[in-house]
Amino acid sequence: MLSTWKLRQSRRPWARVQGFWQHVMLWALQQRDHRKALAYLEATISDLHNTAGATRYAIEDALVFLASKHLEGQIPDTEINDRLHRLFCRFAETNNLGNNRKSESIQKVIYLLLQHSDYHHTVTLYDSIVNSKLIVDFKTLTHFLSKFVRLGRTDMAMHVLKRIAVSSADLTSDVVQHSCITLLRTSLNDAERYRIQSHIVTEMLELGIRPGIDMLNAMILNAVEAGDHQTAYAIFETARIHGIRRNTITYSIILKIALHNLDENLVEKIMLMAEEDGALPRNNQLVCCLVTTFMQITRDESGPQESRLCESRYRTMLRVYTRYCDISPLQDLGIYLDVLGVSGTTGPISPPSPQLLSVMIMGFIRLCGQPSLTRELYHRYQKFLAQGHPLIAPTAGTDHLANAFLLCLGQSRHTFAMCPTIIKNMLQPPASAVFKVAKPTVQTWSILLRSYFFNGQRAAAEKTIQMMRSHGIAPNVVTMNTIIAGYAAMQDPGAAVNAMQEMKAAGFEDDSSTYKALARIVKREELLEALQKTAVKTTQARGVRQAGEDSSRVEVEGAVDTATPSLETASLPGLQSPGSDQDSLLEDYAQEGGKQTVNGALLRSVAYQ
C-alpha cells in the first residue's frame, strides 16, 4: 500500500514540495516497527529520479540509522537483515559515474552489513559495489578482504587485494600485512592449497606488497608444515639478505626443521645467528625454545649408550642455559652442575622465566633423573615452594613440573608411593606458599592412573578414577586409553572391553592406542567373547531405542554398568578426599582450564615425552 502511494505521489502538486519526503521518512523512522521505513526506502530507490526531496544524502542517513538500529551489537532479525542487504545493493546500483564522492555513511553501512553477512550476501554486496563503481575506502576494502579469507574464497580475497594495491594505499601498513598473513595461513586447508601458495606469493609481490617479518614467518611456517624444509630455510635466509630482522617467532619456527632432522649442529648455528641478529641474549622465550629443542632431539639407543647420550644432551642444555641465564636456581635445587662439566654462567646474567626454569628441571628429570634422585629433588623443590623462592616457587603455577615428577617417580616400585604425596601437595599447598600452586588437571590424574596400573595397584587406580570425577575433572581420551591399557596389562579382557564401552559412551572414538592396548591381552578367546557380548548388548540397546521401549533400555544399560569394576571398594593409600574448601578451589580452577599460553602448550608437550 505504501509503495503504491509513493509511486503516485509525484503526480500530486503537494508531493513535489521540497522537504515532503524527509517528513514522511522521519515519521516512518520514528515508528517502532521499521518495516514501513524499509518499504518507503525500497519504493523511493526504485523511482529515485521522480521522488521530490529524496536526495542521496538523506537516503544514506536513513540507511545508517536502520543499519545501526538493527545490526550494531546484536543478532539481527533475519528478514530485516535480508531486506537491508537488498536495499543497499539496489541503492548502490543507482550510483552514477559522475558521483565520485566517498561517503562515510556508506562505509559504516557496509561494515555493519558485513558483520552479519553469509557467503551469498557478501558476494552480492561486493559485486554491487564493483559494478556500480561505488567509492569505498581502504578500511572497507580490508573488511571485505578479511571476510573473504574467513569464507575460504582465496580468489575473491586476491581480487580485493588488487583493488587495495591500485588504490595507492600504504602496502606496508599493519592492516595490509596482517590481511596477507591471514590469507596465506588460511590458504593451507589441504595439500593442494600449498602447491598454489607460491602463486599467491608471486601475485602479492607483483602487486608491490613487500613482506615484513611477520609475513615471512607465515611463509616459513607454511613451508615447514608442508615438509618443504628447503624452501623454509631459503626464506629464512632471504630475510637476512634483505636486512629484515628475524624475531623470536622466526627462530622458533626454523628450529622445527632442526628437530625434525635431529640436527644438533643446525640448532647451534641458529643460536649463533640469533646472537648476530640481537635476538639473544636477553630473550627467555627464545632460550626456552633452544633448550627444549635440544631436549627433544632423541635417538633410538638403549643401555649405557642411552644414559651417556641423555647426560650429554642435558650438558648441552645447561651450556645454552648458562650462556644467558642465572644458574643459581638450579644450584639451589642441587642439580650437580660440576659433575656434568658445567661451571657456571658465562654470559650476561638474566633471571630465568618460570617456563624456562620448568623446562630445565623437567630436562634433568627426564634425561638424568633416576627415580631415587628425582625423589630427593622433589623434596628440595617442595621446601623452596614453602619458602616462596622468588624464581623456583612460580614454576608451581602450572601442572607441568608436577606431572614430570609423577611420570618419573611412578616408573619405579621403590618410588611410586610418592605419587599420592604430589597430588596431596597440589590439593593442599603449604599455608606459607606465596605463589599460586596449580591443582591437578586431567593430565595429572591420568599420569597417576598410569603409575598405579603400571605397578599393579588396581584398587588404587580405580579409586583414583572415582576421586578424579568427584573433583569435577572429566576423563579425556588419554585417560580412557590409560584405563584400557591398565586392565589389558592385568590380563582382564572383560574390564578392558567395558572401559572401552565407557569411552564410547563418553563420546570418544577408539583409536590406535586403544587397539594397541587390547593387543597386549594374551587371553584371546576371553577377549573375543567379551567383544561379542558387548556387540550383542549394543545391538539390543539400539533396537530398544528404535522401538521406544524406555524401560528395556534402562535394563540394557544397567547390565553394562554392572559389568564395570566397582570403584567404591578401593582405597587410595596416602591420599584423602579434600574438604569443601578444596572442592571450591578445584571448581574455580576447572573454570579457568584450557587457557594455556604458547609456553604452556610447549611445556605440556615436553612433560609427556
PDB file of N, CA, C and O in Angstrom, residues 518-542:
ATOM      1  N   LEU A 518      44.624 -53.290  23.625  1.00  0.00           N
ATOM      2  CA  LEU A 518      43.907 -54.576  23.591  1.00  0.00           C
ATOM      3  C   LEU A 518      44.797 -55.685  23.039  1.00  0.00           C
ATOM      4  O   LEU A 518      44.625 -56.859  23.396  1.00  0.00           O
ATOM      5  N   ALA A 519      45.735 -55.335  22.169  1.00  0.00           N
ATOM      6  CA  ALA A 519      46.617 -56.353  21.587  1.00  0.00           C
ATOM      7  C   ALA A 519      47.534 -56.986  22.629  1.00  0.00           C
ATOM      8  O   ALA A 519      48.105 -58.057  22.385  1.00  0.00           O
ATOM      9  N   ARG A 520      47.695 -56.351  23.791  1.00  0.00           N
ATOM     10  CA  ARG A 520      48.556 -56.899  24.840  1.00  0.00           C
ATOM     11  C   ARG A 520      47.875 -58.029  25.623  1.00  0.00           C
ATOM     12  O   ARG A 520      48.523 -58.710  26.416  1.00  0.00           O
ATOM     13  N   ILE A 521      46.581 -58.190  25.400  1.00  0.00           N
ATOM     14  CA  ILE A 521      45.853 -59.245  26.121  1.00  0.00           C
ATOM     15  C   ILE A 521      46.193 -60.601  25.516  1.00  0.00           C
ATOM     16  O   ILE A 521      46.000 -60.832  24.315  1.00  0.00           O
ATOM     17  N   VAL A 522      46.698 -61.484  26.336  1.00  0.00           N
ATOM     18  CA  VAL A 522      47.089 -62.824  25.884  1.00  0.00           C
ATOM     19  C   VAL A 522      45.877 -63.729  25.755  1.00  0.00           C
ATOM     20  O   VAL A 522      45.813 -64.603  24.876  1.00  0.00           O
ATOM     21  N   LYS A 523      44.886 -63.532  26.604  1.00  0.00           N
ATOM     22  CA  LYS A 523      43.683 -64.385  26.607  1.00  0.00           C
ATOM     23  C   LYS A 523      42.773 -63.981  25.451  1.00  0.00           C
ATOM     24  O   LYS A 523      41.765 -63.295  25.622  1.00  0.00           O
ATOM     25  N   ARG A 524      43.112 -64.447  24.268  1.00  0.00           N
ATOM     26  CA  ARG A 524      42.407 -64.017  23.063  1.00  0.00           C
ATOM     27  C   ARG A 524      40.961 -64.491  23.046  1.00  0.00           C
ATOM     28  O   ARG A 524      40.059 -63.765  22.609  1.00  0.00           O
ATOM     29  N   GLU A 525      40.715 -65.718  23.512  1.00  0.00           N
ATOM     30  CA  GLU A 525      39.352 -66.246  23.478  1.00  0.00           C
ATOM     31  C   GLU A 525      38.444 -65.450  24.403  1.00  0.00           C
ATOM     32  O   GLU A 525      37.299 -65.134  24.058  1.00  0.00           O
ATOM     33  N   GLU A 526      38.948 -65.109  25.601  1.00  0.00           N
ATOM     34  CA  GLU A 526      38.145 -64.319  26.532  1.00  0.00           C
ATOM     35  C   GLU A 526      37.899 -62.910  25.987  1.00  0.00           C
ATOM     36  O   GLU A 526      36.816 -62.345  26.154  1.00  0.00           O
ATOM     37  N   LEU A 527      38.913 -62.354  25.320  1.00  0.00           N
ATOM     38  CA  LEU A 527      38.753 -61.034  24.725  1.00  0.00           C
ATOM     39  C   LEU A 527      37.690 -61.064  23.634  1.00  0.00           C
ATOM     40  O   LEU A 527      36.812 -60.184  23.573  1.00  0.00           O
ATOM     41  N   LEU A 528      37.740 -62.090  22.777  1.00  0.00           N
ATOM     42  CA  LEU A 528      36.754 -62.211  21.701  1.00  0.00           C
ATOM     43  C   LEU A 528      35.354 -62.380  22.262  1.00  0.00           C
ATOM     44  O   LEU A 528      34.391 -61.774  21.781  1.00  0.00           O
ATOM     45  N   GLU A 529      35.242 -63.191  23.322  1.00  0.00           N
ATOM     46  CA  GLU A 529      33.933 -63.408  23.949  1.00  0.00           C
ATOM     47  C   GLU A 529      33.387 -62.106  24.536  1.00  0.00           C
ATOM     48  O   GLU A 529      32.198 -61.791  24.385  1.00  0.00           O
ATOM     49  N   ALA A 530      34.247 -61.327  25.204  1.00  0.00           N
ATOM     50  CA  ALA A 530      33.807 -60.055  25.792  1.00  0.00           C
ATOM     51  C   ALA A 530      33.363 -59.076  24.712  1.00  0.00           C
ATOM     52  O   ALA A 530      32.362 -58.361  24.866  1.00  0.00           O
ATOM     53  N   LEU A 531      34.099 -59.050  23.590  1.00  0.00           N
ATOM     54  CA  LEU A 531      33.729 -58.163  22.492  1.00  0.00           C
ATOM     55  C   LEU A 531      32.408 -58.569  21.865  1.00  0.00           C
ATOM     56  O   LEU A 531      31.586 -57.714  21.505  1.00  0.00           O
ATOM     57  N   GLN A 532      32.194 -59.885  21.740  1.00  0.00           N
ATOM     58  CA  GLN A 532      30.938 -60.374  21.163  1.00  0.00           C
ATOM     59  C   GLN A 532      29.751 -60.028  22.064  1.00  0.00           C
ATOM     60  O   GLN A 532      28.693 -59.616  21.596  1.00  0.00           O
ATOM     61  N   LYS A 533      29.935 -60.195  23.386  1.00  0.00           N
ATOM     62  CA  LYS A 533      28.862 -59.850  24.318  1.00  0.00           C
ATOM     63  C   LYS A 533      28.532 -58.367  24.244  1.00  0.00           C
ATOM     64  O   LYS A 533      27.364 -57.968  24.258  1.00  0.00           O
ATOM     65  N   THR A 534      29.566 -57.563  24.134  1.00  0.00           N
ATOM     66  CA  THR A 534      29.354 -56.122  24.041  1.00  0.00           C
ATOM     67  C   THR A 534      28.614 -55.775  22.752  1.00  0.00           C
ATOM     68  O   THR A 534      27.726 -54.914  22.748  1.00  0.00           O
ATOM     69  N   ALA A 535      28.974 -56.448  21.655  1.00  0.00           N
ATOM     70  CA  ALA A 535      28.307 -56.192  20.378  1.00  0.00           C
ATOM     71  C   ALA A 535      26.830 -56.551  20.452  1.00  0.00           C
ATOM     72  O   ALA A 535      25.972 -55.825  19.939  1.00  0.00           O
ATOM     73  N   VAL A 536      26.522 -57.671  21.118  1.00  0.00           N
ATOM     74  CA  VAL A 536      25.124 -58.088  21.272  1.00  0.00           C
ATOM     75  C   VAL A 536      24.345 -57.065  22.083  1.00  0.00           C
ATOM     76  O   VAL A 536      23.227 -56.661  21.727  1.00  0.00           O
ATOM     77  N   LYS A 537      24.941 -56.632  23.199  1.00  0.00           N
ATOM     78  CA  LYS A 537      24.262 -55.656  24.049  1.00  0.00           C
ATOM     79  C   LYS A 537      24.049 -54.337  23.310  1.00  0.00           C
ATOM     80  O   LYS A 537      23.006 -53.707  23.438  1.00  0.00           O
ATOM     81  N   THR A 538      25.037 -53.951  22.511  1.00  0.00           N
ATOM     82  CA  THR A 538      24.907 -52.708  21.753  1.00  0.00           C
ATOM     83  C   THR A 538      23.787 -52.815  20.736  1.00  0.00           C
ATOM     84  O   THR A 538      22.991 -51.895  20.564  1.00  0.00           O
ATOM     85  N   THR A 539      23.700 -53.968  20.045  1.00  0.00           N
ATOM     86  CA  THR A 539      22.637 -54.189  19.064  1.00  0.00           C
ATOM     87  C   THR A 539      21.273 -54.177  19.728  1.00  0.00           C
ATOM     88  O   THR A 539      20.311 -53.591  19.229  1.00  0.00           O
ATOM     89  N   GLN A 540      21.169 -54.851  20.888  1.00  0.00           N
ATOM     90  CA  GLN A 540      19.908 -54.864  21.619  1.00  0.00           C
ATOM     91  C   GLN A 540      19.515 -53.463  22.064  1.00  0.00           C
ATOM     92  O   GLN A 540      18.360 -53.061  21.951  1.00  0.00           O
ATOM     93  N   ALA A 541      20.482 -52.725  22.568  1.00  0.00           N
ATOM     94  CA  ALA A 541      20.190 -51.366  23.031  1.00  0.00           C
ATOM     95  C   ALA A 541      19.716 -50.488  21.884  1.00  0.00           C
ATOM     96  O   ALA A 541      18.804 -49.678  22.030  1.00  0.00           O
ATOM     97  N   ARG A 542      20.345 -50.664  20.688  1.00  0.00           N
ATOM     98  CA  ARG A 542      19.945 -49.874  19.535  1.00  0.00           C
ATOM     99  C   ARG A 542      18.517 -50.222  19.112  1.00  0.00           C
ATOM    100  O   ARG A 542      17.725 -49.339  18.780  1.00  0.00           O
TER     101      ARG A 542
END
